[in-house]
Amino acid sequence: MNLCLFDLDHTLLPLDSDHEFGEFLIRIGLADPLEYRRRNDGFYQQYVAGTLQLPEYIRFSTSVWRELSLEAQADLQRRFMAEVVLPAIQPQALQLVREHEAQGDLLAIVTATNEFVTRPIADAFGVPDLLAVGLARDSQGRVTGEIHGVPSFREGKITRVEQWLAERGHALADFERVSFYSDSPNDLPLLYLASDPVATNPSPALEAVARERGWRILRLFS
């Protein structure tokens, strides 16, 4: 068995689901179109620049919806999937996942976007194992705005993958091939560990590293 790991935003999806969820909240009237957009855009630029303070962003990005009822939260997920995500999923991305599944690879999506946004997306790709940023909950099960466990961000993606494999009785060294598909230099720590790193729809910064190191470059989207 080989191991295949996928980043999500701008890798399997031609958009950033975290940022788009913020735009969705604005569009349906739950978030202020000026101040919320200004901060949402600012956090996204920090992510691109590699300077994002993730705990601050999680507190901000969950603030609009975490006080809603569970039913209202589930409705947000359903609407976001129907209106934004499902129309954006492209056949070639689904095919890539299915090809690795057909080869018998162990699959996981490893993303720095939180589990509330990404769990339905992983389900749409048919990938049960999702390593996303966990959200802390209080004794009543309500999201608090804090992060639960090690966030799957930068070096934290390695930790989360190792923890997930250990729960299954495996380690990275058990696999003859470890593929990792990503678009972002934020994922360089895990890309360096992979035996088959694939710069997928890469940013200019990641493409420069990929060309220097002779990594595969895959352009799923035009």
PDB file of C-alpha atoms in Angstrom:
ATOM      1  CA  MET A   1       0.000   0.000   0.000  1.00  0.00           C
ATOM      2  CA  ASN A   2       1.147   3.525  -0.806  1.00  0.00           C
ATOM      3  CA  LEU A   3       0.072   6.726   0.922  1.00  0.00           C
ATOM      4  CA  CYS A   4      -1.497   9.653  -0.920  1.00  0.00           C
ATOM      5  CA  LEU A   5      -2.189  12.979   0.783  1.00  0.00           C
ATOM      6  CA  PHE A   6      -4.042  15.926  -0.736  1.00  0.00           C
ATOM      7  CA  ASP A   7      -4.130  19.549   0.264  1.00  0.00           C
ATOM      8  CA  LEU A   8      -7.575  20.977  -0.503  1.00  0.00           C
ATOM      9  CA  ASP A   9      -7.793  24.669  -1.375  1.00  0.00           C
ATOM     10  CA  HIS A  10      -6.359  25.526  -4.805  1.00  0.00           C
ATOM     11  CA  THR A  11      -5.210  21.900  -5.014  1.00  0.00           C
ATOM     12  CA  LEU A  12      -8.339  19.765  -5.351  1.00  0.00           C
ATOM     13  CA  LEU A  13     -10.538  22.865  -5.428  1.00  0.00           C
ATOM     14  CA  PRO A  14     -10.000  25.865  -7.728  1.00  0.00           C
ATOM     15  CA  LEU A  15     -10.809  28.186  -4.822  1.00  0.00           C
ATOM     16  CA  ASP A  16      -9.999  28.784  -1.151  1.00  0.00           C
ATOM     17  CA  SER A  17     -12.930  27.315   0.769  1.00  0.00           C
ATOM     18  CA  ASP A  18     -12.077  29.223   3.966  1.00  0.00           C
ATOM     19  CA  HIS A  19     -12.062  32.606   2.252  1.00  0.00           C
ATOM     20  CA  GLU A  20     -15.081  31.745   0.106  1.00  0.00           C
ATOM     21  CA  PHE A  21     -17.047  30.714   3.193  1.00  0.00           C
ATOM     22  CA  GLY A  22     -16.471  34.220   4.548  1.00  0.00           C
ATOM     23  CA  GLU A  23     -17.729  35.707   1.274  1.00  0.00           C
ATOM     24  CA  PHE A  24     -20.735  33.383   1.473  1.00  0.00           C
ATOM     25  CA  LEU A  25     -21.552  34.654   4.984  1.00  0.00           C
ATOM     26  CA  ILE A  26     -21.447  38.213   3.664  1.00  0.00           C
ATOM     27  CA  ARG A  27     -23.640  37.356   0.674  1.00  0.00           C
ATOM     28  CA  ILE A  28     -26.401  35.800   2.798  1.00  0.00           C
ATOM     29  CA  GLY A  29     -26.352  38.717   5.216  1.00  0.00           C
ATOM     30  CA  LEU A  30     -24.717  37.140   8.270  1.00  0.00           C
ATOM     31  CA  ALA A  31     -21.481  39.151   8.122  1.00  0.00           C
ATOM     32  CA  ASP A  32     -20.779  42.847   7.625  1.00  0.00           C
ATOM     33  CA  PRO A  33     -19.817  43.463   3.986  1.00  0.00           C
ATOM     34  CA  LEU A  34     -17.213  46.105   4.824  1.00  0.00           C
ATOM     35  CA  GLU A  35     -15.468  45.210   8.072  1.00  0.00           C
ATOM     36  CA  TYR A  36     -15.775  41.444   7.791  1.00  0.00           C
ATOM     37  CA  ARG A  37     -14.556  41.450   4.179  1.00  0.00           C
ATOM     38  CA  ARG A  38     -11.656  43.727   5.076  1.00  0.00           C
ATOM     39  CA  ARG A  39     -10.500  41.380   7.819  1.00  0.00           C
ATOM     40  CA  ASN A  40     -11.220  38.211   5.825  1.00  0.00           C
ATOM     41  CA  ASP A  41      -9.175  39.517   2.897  1.00  0.00           C
ATOM     42  CA  GLY A  42      -6.396  40.566   5.268  1.00  0.00           C
ATOM     43  CA  PHE A  43      -6.150  37.132   6.837  1.00  0.00           C
ATOM     44  CA  TYR A  44      -6.070  35.522   3.386  1.00  0.00           C
ATOM     45  CA  GLN A  45      -3.187  37.750   2.322  1.00  0.00           C
ATOM     46  CA  GLN A  46      -1.340  36.753   5.503  1.00  0.00           C
ATOM     47  CA  TYR A  47      -1.858  33.093   4.600  1.00  0.00           C
ATOM     48  CA  VAL A  48      -0.470  33.664   1.111  1.00  0.00           C
ATOM     49  CA  ALA A  49       2.513  35.509   2.584  1.00  0.00           C
ATOM     50  CA  GLY A  50       3.140  32.753   5.145  1.00  0.00           C
ATOM     51  CA  THR A  51       2.532  35.055   8.135  1.00  0.00           C
ATOM     52  CA  LEU A  52      -0.933  33.922   9.236  1.00  0.00           C
ATOM     53  CA  GLN A  53      -1.540  33.640  12.997  1.00  0.00           C
ATOM     54  CA  LEU A  54      -3.979  30.767  12.834  1.00  0.00           C
ATOM     55  CA  PRO A  55      -5.549  31.011  16.336  1.00  0.00           C
ATOM     56  CA  GLU A  56      -6.516  34.639  15.673  1.00  0.00           C
ATOM     57  CA  TYR A  57      -8.001  33.720  12.327  1.00  0.00           C
ATOM     58  CA  ILE A  58     -10.030  30.815  13.725  1.00  0.00           C
ATOM     59  CA  ARG A  59     -11.529  33.055  16.421  1.00  0.00           C
ATOM     60  CA  PHE A  60     -12.489  35.558  13.712  1.00  0.00           C
ATOM     61  CA  SER A  61     -13.740  33.125  11.077  1.00  0.00           C
ATOM     62  CA  THR A  62     -16.018  31.190  13.465  1.00  0.00           C
ATOM     63  CA  SER A  63     -17.380  34.274  15.244  1.00  0.00           C
ATOM     64  CA  VAL A  64     -20.306  34.815  12.865  1.00  0.00           C
ATOM     65  CA  TRP A  65     -21.813  31.332  13.002  1.00  0.00           C
ATOM     66  CA  ARG A  66     -20.711  29.593  16.187  1.00  0.00           C
ATOM     67  CA  GLU A  67     -23.580  31.010  18.290  1.00  0.00           C
ATOM     68  CA  LEU A  68     -26.194  29.754  15.845  1.00  0.00           C
ATOM     69  CA  SER A  69     -28.230  26.638  16.579  1.00  0.00           C
ATOM     70  CA  LEU A  70     -26.879  23.329  15.338  1.00  0.00           C
ATOM     71  CA  GLU A  71     -29.720  23.199  12.825  1.00  0.00           C
ATOM     72  CA  ALA A  72     -28.805  26.629  11.475  1.00  0.00           C
ATOM     73  CA  GLN A  73     -25.138  25.642  11.290  1.00  0.00           C
ATOM     74  CA  ALA A  74     -25.994  22.511   9.321  1.00  0.00           C
ATOM     75  CA  ASP A  75     -28.098  24.617   6.962  1.00  0.00           C
ATOM     76  CA  LEU A  76     -25.106  26.914   6.392  1.00  0.00           C
ATOM     77  CA  GLN A  77     -22.985  23.908   5.450  1.00  0.00           C
ATOM     78  CA  ARG A  78     -25.628  22.595   3.049  1.00  0.00           C
ATOM     79  CA  ARG A  79     -26.114  25.967   1.347  1.00  0.00           C
ATOM     80  CA  PHE A  80     -22.390  26.626   1.049  1.00  0.00           C
ATOM     81  CA  MET A  81     -21.845  23.238  -0.544  1.00  0.00           C
ATOM     82  CA  ALA A  82     -24.775  23.632  -2.948  1.00  0.00           C
ATOM     83  CA  GLU A  83     -24.115  27.250  -3.932  1.00  0.00           C
ATOM     84  CA  VAL A  84     -20.315  27.477  -3.873  1.00  0.00           C
ATOM     85  CA  VAL A  85     -18.396  24.219  -3.570  1.00  0.00           C
ATOM     86  CA  LEU A  86     -20.230  21.628  -5.654  1.00  0.00           C
ATOM     87  CA  PRO A  87     -20.375  23.862  -8.756  1.00  0.00           C
ATOM     88  CA  ALA A  88     -16.612  24.411  -8.404  1.00  0.00           C
ATOM     89  CA  ILE A  89     -15.540  20.754  -8.147  1.00  0.00           C
ATOM     90  CA  GLN A  90     -14.004  19.774 -11.473  1.00  0.00           C
ATOM     91  CA  PRO A  91     -14.007  16.272 -13.015  1.00  0.00           C
ATOM     92  CA  GLN A  92     -10.220  16.100 -13.293  1.00  0.00           C
ATOM     93  CA  ALA A  93      -9.847  16.611  -9.553  1.00  0.00           C
ATOM     94  CA  LEU A  94     -12.324  13.834  -8.803  1.00  0.00           C
ATOM     95  CA  GLN A  95     -10.528  11.621 -11.325  1.00  0.00           C
ATOM     96  CA  LEU A  96      -7.169  12.193  -9.621  1.00  0.00           C
ATOM     97  CA  VAL A  97      -8.598  11.032  -6.299  1.00  0.00           C
ATOM     98  CA  ARG A  98     -10.280   8.017  -7.890  1.00  0.00           C
ATOM     99  CA  GLU A  99      -7.030   7.006  -9.657  1.00  0.00           C
ATOM    100  CA  HIS A 100      -5.149   6.825  -6.362  1.00  0.00           C
ATOM    101  CA  GLU A 101      -8.076   5.015  -4.758  1.00  0.00           C
ATOM    102  CA  ALA A 102      -8.065   2.464  -7.596  1.00  0.00           C
ATOM    103  CA  GLN A 103      -4.349   1.865  -7.013  1.00  0.00           C
ATOM    104  CA  GLY A 104      -5.159   0.860  -3.441  1.00  0.00           C
ATOM    105  CA  ASP A 105      -3.486   3.890  -1.876  1.00  0.00           C
ATOM    106  CA  LEU A 106      -4.372   5.015   1.636  1.00  0.00           C
ATOM    107  CA  LEU A 107      -5.900   8.472   1.145  1.00  0.00           C
ATOM    108  CA  ALA A 108      -6.359  11.559   3.302  1.00  0.00           C
ATOM    109  CA  ILE A 109      -7.103  15.231   2.779  1.00  0.00           C
ATOM    110  CA  VAL A 110      -4.809  17.379   4.924  1.00  0.00           C
ATOM    111  CA  THR A 111      -5.945  20.993   5.086  1.00  0.00           C
ATOM    112  CA  ALA A 112      -5.408  24.134   7.149  1.00  0.00           C
ATOM    113  CA  THR A 113      -9.093  24.995   6.730  1.00  0.00           C
ATOM    114  CA  ASN A 114     -11.299  24.114   9.683  1.00  0.00           C
ATOM    115  CA  GLU A 115     -13.333  20.925   9.962  1.00  0.00           C
ATOM    116  CA  PHE A 116     -16.709  22.704   9.886  1.00  0.00           C
ATOM    117  CA  VAL A 117     -16.076  24.009   6.377  1.00  0.00           C
ATOM    118  CA  THR A 118     -14.189  21.011   5.012  1.00  0.00           C
ATOM    119  CA  ARG A 119     -15.948  17.890   6.315  1.00  0.00           C
ATOM    120  CA  PRO A 120     -18.733  18.107   3.699  1.00  0.00           C
ATOM    121  CA  ILE A 121     -16.134  18.838   0.999  1.00  0.00           C
ATOM    122  CA  ALA A 122     -14.098  15.737   1.870  1.00  0.00           C
ATOM    123  CA  ASP A 123     -17.338  13.745   1.739  1.00  0.00           C
ATOM    124  CA  ALA A 124     -18.028  15.119  -1.746  1.00  0.00           C
ATOM    125  CA  PHE A 125     -14.626  13.847  -2.863  1.00  0.00           C
ATOM    126  CA  GLY A 126     -15.317  10.477  -1.281  1.00  0.00           C
ATOM    127  CA  VAL A 127     -12.374  10.746   1.139  1.00  0.00           C
ATOM    128  CA  PRO A 128     -13.392   9.648   4.662  1.00  0.00           C
ATOM    129  CA  ASP A 129     -10.087  10.589   6.308  1.00  0.00           C
ATOM    130  CA  LEU A 130      -9.935  14.354   6.776  1.00  0.00           C
ATOM    131  CA  LEU A 131      -7.135  15.999   8.740  1.00  0.00           C
ATOM    132  CA  ALA A 132      -8.428  19.552   9.139  1.00  0.00           C
ATOM    133  CA  VAL A 133      -8.057  22.208  11.827  1.00  0.00           C
ATOM    134  CA  GLY A 134     -10.057  20.921  14.782  1.00  0.00           C
ATOM    135  CA  LEU A 135     -12.456  23.252  16.588  1.00  0.00           C
ATOM    136  CA  ALA A 136     -12.641  23.197  20.385  1.00  0.00           C
ATOM    137  CA  ARG A 137     -16.085  22.753  21.894  1.00  0.00           C
ATOM    138  CA  ASP A 138     -17.524  23.469  25.323  1.00  0.00           C
ATOM    139  CA  SER A 139     -19.386  21.004  27.565  1.00  0.00           C
ATOM    140  CA  GLN A 140     -22.560  21.565  25.523  1.00  0.00           C
ATOM    141  CA  GLY A 141     -20.758  20.816  22.275  1.00  0.00           C
ATOM    142  CA  ARG A 142     -20.691  24.421  21.072  1.00  0.00           C
ATOM    143  CA  VAL A 143     -17.707  25.720  19.105  1.00  0.00           C
ATOM    144  CA  THR A 144     -15.679  28.115  21.287  1.00  0.00           C
ATOM    145  CA  GLY A 145     -13.481  29.772  18.676  1.00  0.00           C
ATOM    146  CA  GLU A 146     -10.319  28.047  19.869  1.00  0.00           C
ATOM    147  CA  ILE A 147      -8.350  25.289  18.155  1.00  0.00           C
ATOM    148  CA  HIS A 148      -8.568  21.693  19.320  1.00  0.00           C
ATOM    149  CA  GLY A 149      -5.328  19.723  19.198  1.00  0.00           C
ATOM    150  CA  VAL A 150      -2.467  20.345  16.788  1.00  0.00           C
ATOM    151  CA  PRO A 151      -3.609  22.471  13.853  1.00  0.00           C
ATOM    152  CA  SER A 152      -2.953  20.955  10.436  1.00  0.00           C
ATOM    153  CA  PHE A 153      -0.979  23.988   9.304  1.00  0.00           C
ATOM    154  CA  ARG A 154       2.623  24.164   8.096  1.00  0.00           C
ATOM    155  CA  GLU A 155       4.733  21.781  10.294  1.00  0.00           C
ATOM    156  CA  GLY A 156       1.534  20.783  12.086  1.00  0.00           C
ATOM    157  CA  LYS A 157       0.468  18.841   8.996  1.00  0.00           C
ATOM    158  CA  ILE A 158       3.347  16.428   9.606  1.00  0.00           C
ATOM    159  CA  THR A 159       2.295  15.941  13.231  1.00  0.00           C
ATOM    160  CA  ARG A 160      -1.321  15.329  12.285  1.00  0.00           C
ATOM    161  CA  VAL A 161      -0.394  12.830   9.574  1.00  0.00           C
ATOM    162  CA  GLU A 162       1.900  10.972  11.981  1.00  0.00           C
ATOM    163  CA  GLN A 163      -0.834  10.896  14.656  1.00  0.00           C
ATOM    164  CA  TRP A 164      -3.407   9.641  12.155  1.00  0.00           C
ATOM    165  CA  LEU A 165      -1.102   6.917  10.871  1.00  0.00           C
ATOM    166  CA  ALA A 166      -0.157   5.849  14.406  1.00  0.00           C
ATOM    167  CA  GLU A 167      -3.861   5.374  15.201  1.00  0.00           C
ATOM    168  CA  ARG A 168      -3.977   2.956  12.260  1.00  0.00           C
ATOM    169  CA  GLY A 169      -0.805   1.141  13.343  1.00  0.00           C
ATOM    170  CA  HIS A 170       1.361   2.734  10.642  1.00  0.00           C
ATOM    171  CA  ALA A 171       4.219   5.196  10.238  1.00  0.00           C
ATOM    172  CA  LEU A 172       5.381   7.197   7.238  1.00  0.00           C
ATOM    173  CA  ALA A 173       8.346   4.846   6.850  1.00  0.00           C
ATOM    174  CA  ASP A 174       5.967   1.927   6.241  1.00  0.00           C
ATOM    175  CA  PHE A 175       5.003   3.185   2.784  1.00  0.00           C
ATOM    176  CA  GLU A 176       7.069   2.639  -0.327  1.00  0.00           C
ATOM    177  CA  ARG A 177       5.648   5.814  -1.860  1.00  0.00           C
ATOM    178  CA  VAL A 178       4.227   8.870  -0.078  1.00  0.00           C
ATOM    179  CA  SER A 179       2.564  11.281  -2.500  1.00  0.00           C
ATOM    180  CA  PHE A 180       1.519  14.766  -1.429  1.00  0.00           C
ATOM    181  CA  TYR A 181      -0.315  17.173  -3.710  1.00  0.00           C
ATOM    182  CA  SER A 182      -0.234  20.856  -2.741  1.00  0.00           C
ATOM    183  CA  ASP A 183      -0.287  24.339  -4.248  1.00  0.00           C
ATOM    184  CA  SER A 184       1.235  26.274  -1.351  1.00  0.00           C
ATOM    185  CA  PRO A 185       4.685  26.956   0.115  1.00  0.00           C
ATOM    186  CA  ASN A 186       3.004  26.727   3.517  1.00  0.00           C
ATOM    187  CA  ASP A 187       3.075  22.972   2.859  1.00  0.00           C
ATOM    188  CA  LEU A 188       6.803  22.727   2.183  1.00  0.00           C
ATOM    189  CA  PRO A 189       7.506  20.852   5.458  1.00  0.00           C
ATOM    190  CA  LEU A 190       5.305  17.939   4.361  1.00  0.00           C
ATOM    191  CA  LEU A 191       6.327  18.212   0.707  1.00  0.00           C
ATOM    192  CA  TYR A 192       9.966  17.785   1.742  1.00  0.00           C
ATOM    193  CA  LEU A 193       9.043  14.543   3.554  1.00  0.00           C
ATOM    194  CA  ALA A 194       7.071  13.061   0.670  1.00  0.00           C
ATOM    195  CA  SER A 195       8.828  10.691  -1.718  1.00  0.00           C
ATOM    196  CA  ASP A 196       6.475  11.927  -4.462  1.00  0.00           C
ATOM    197  CA  PRO A 197       5.866  15.663  -3.886  1.00  0.00           C
ATOM    198  CA  VAL A 198       3.556  17.125  -6.520  1.00  0.00           C
ATOM    199  CA  ALA A 199       3.289  20.890  -6.904  1.00  0.00           C
ATOM    200  CA  THR A 200      -0.345  21.111  -7.950  1.00  0.00           C
ATOM    201  CA  ASN A 201      -1.623  24.357  -9.457  1.00  0.00           C
ATOM    202  CA  PRO A 202       1.387  25.830  -7.652  1.00  0.00           C
ATOM    203  CA  SER A 203       1.802  29.405  -6.518  1.00  0.00           C
ATOM    204  CA  PRO A 204       4.820  31.130  -8.086  1.00  0.00           C
ATOM    205  CA  ALA A 205       6.808  30.590  -4.883  1.00  0.00           C
ATOM    206  CA  LEU A 206       6.081  26.859  -4.767  1.00  0.00           C
ATOM    207  CA  GLU A 207       6.661  26.447  -8.497  1.00  0.00           C
ATOM    208  CA  ALA A 208      10.155  27.940  -8.098  1.00  0.00           C
ATOM    209  CA  VAL A 209      10.994  25.393  -5.388  1.00  0.00           C
ATOM    210  CA  ALA A 210       9.488  22.557  -7.432  1.00  0.00           C
ATOM    211  CA  ARG A 211      11.566  23.407 -10.508  1.00  0.00           C
ATOM    212  CA  GLU A 212      14.726  23.730  -8.439  1.00  0.00           C
ATOM    213  CA  ARG A 213      14.167  20.313  -6.859  1.00  0.00           C
ATOM    214  CA  GLY A 214      12.819  18.556  -9.949  1.00  0.00           C
ATOM    215  CA  TRP A 215       9.402  17.881  -8.457  1.00  0.00           C
ATOM    216  CA  ARG A 216       6.418  16.990 -10.585  1.00  0.00           C
ATOM    217  CA  ILE A 217       4.220  19.969 -11.493  1.00  0.00           C
ATOM    218  CA  LEU A 218       0.540  19.265 -12.117  1.00  0.00           C
ATOM    219  CA  ARG A 219      -1.924  21.834 -13.413  1.00  0.00           C
ATOM    220  CA  LEU A 220      -5.403  20.517 -12.761  1.00  0.00           C
ATOM    221  CA  PHE A 221      -7.093  23.829 -13.479  1.00  0.00           C
ATOM    222  CA  SER A 222      -6.679  26.392 -16.219  1.00  0.00           C
TER     223      SER A 222
END
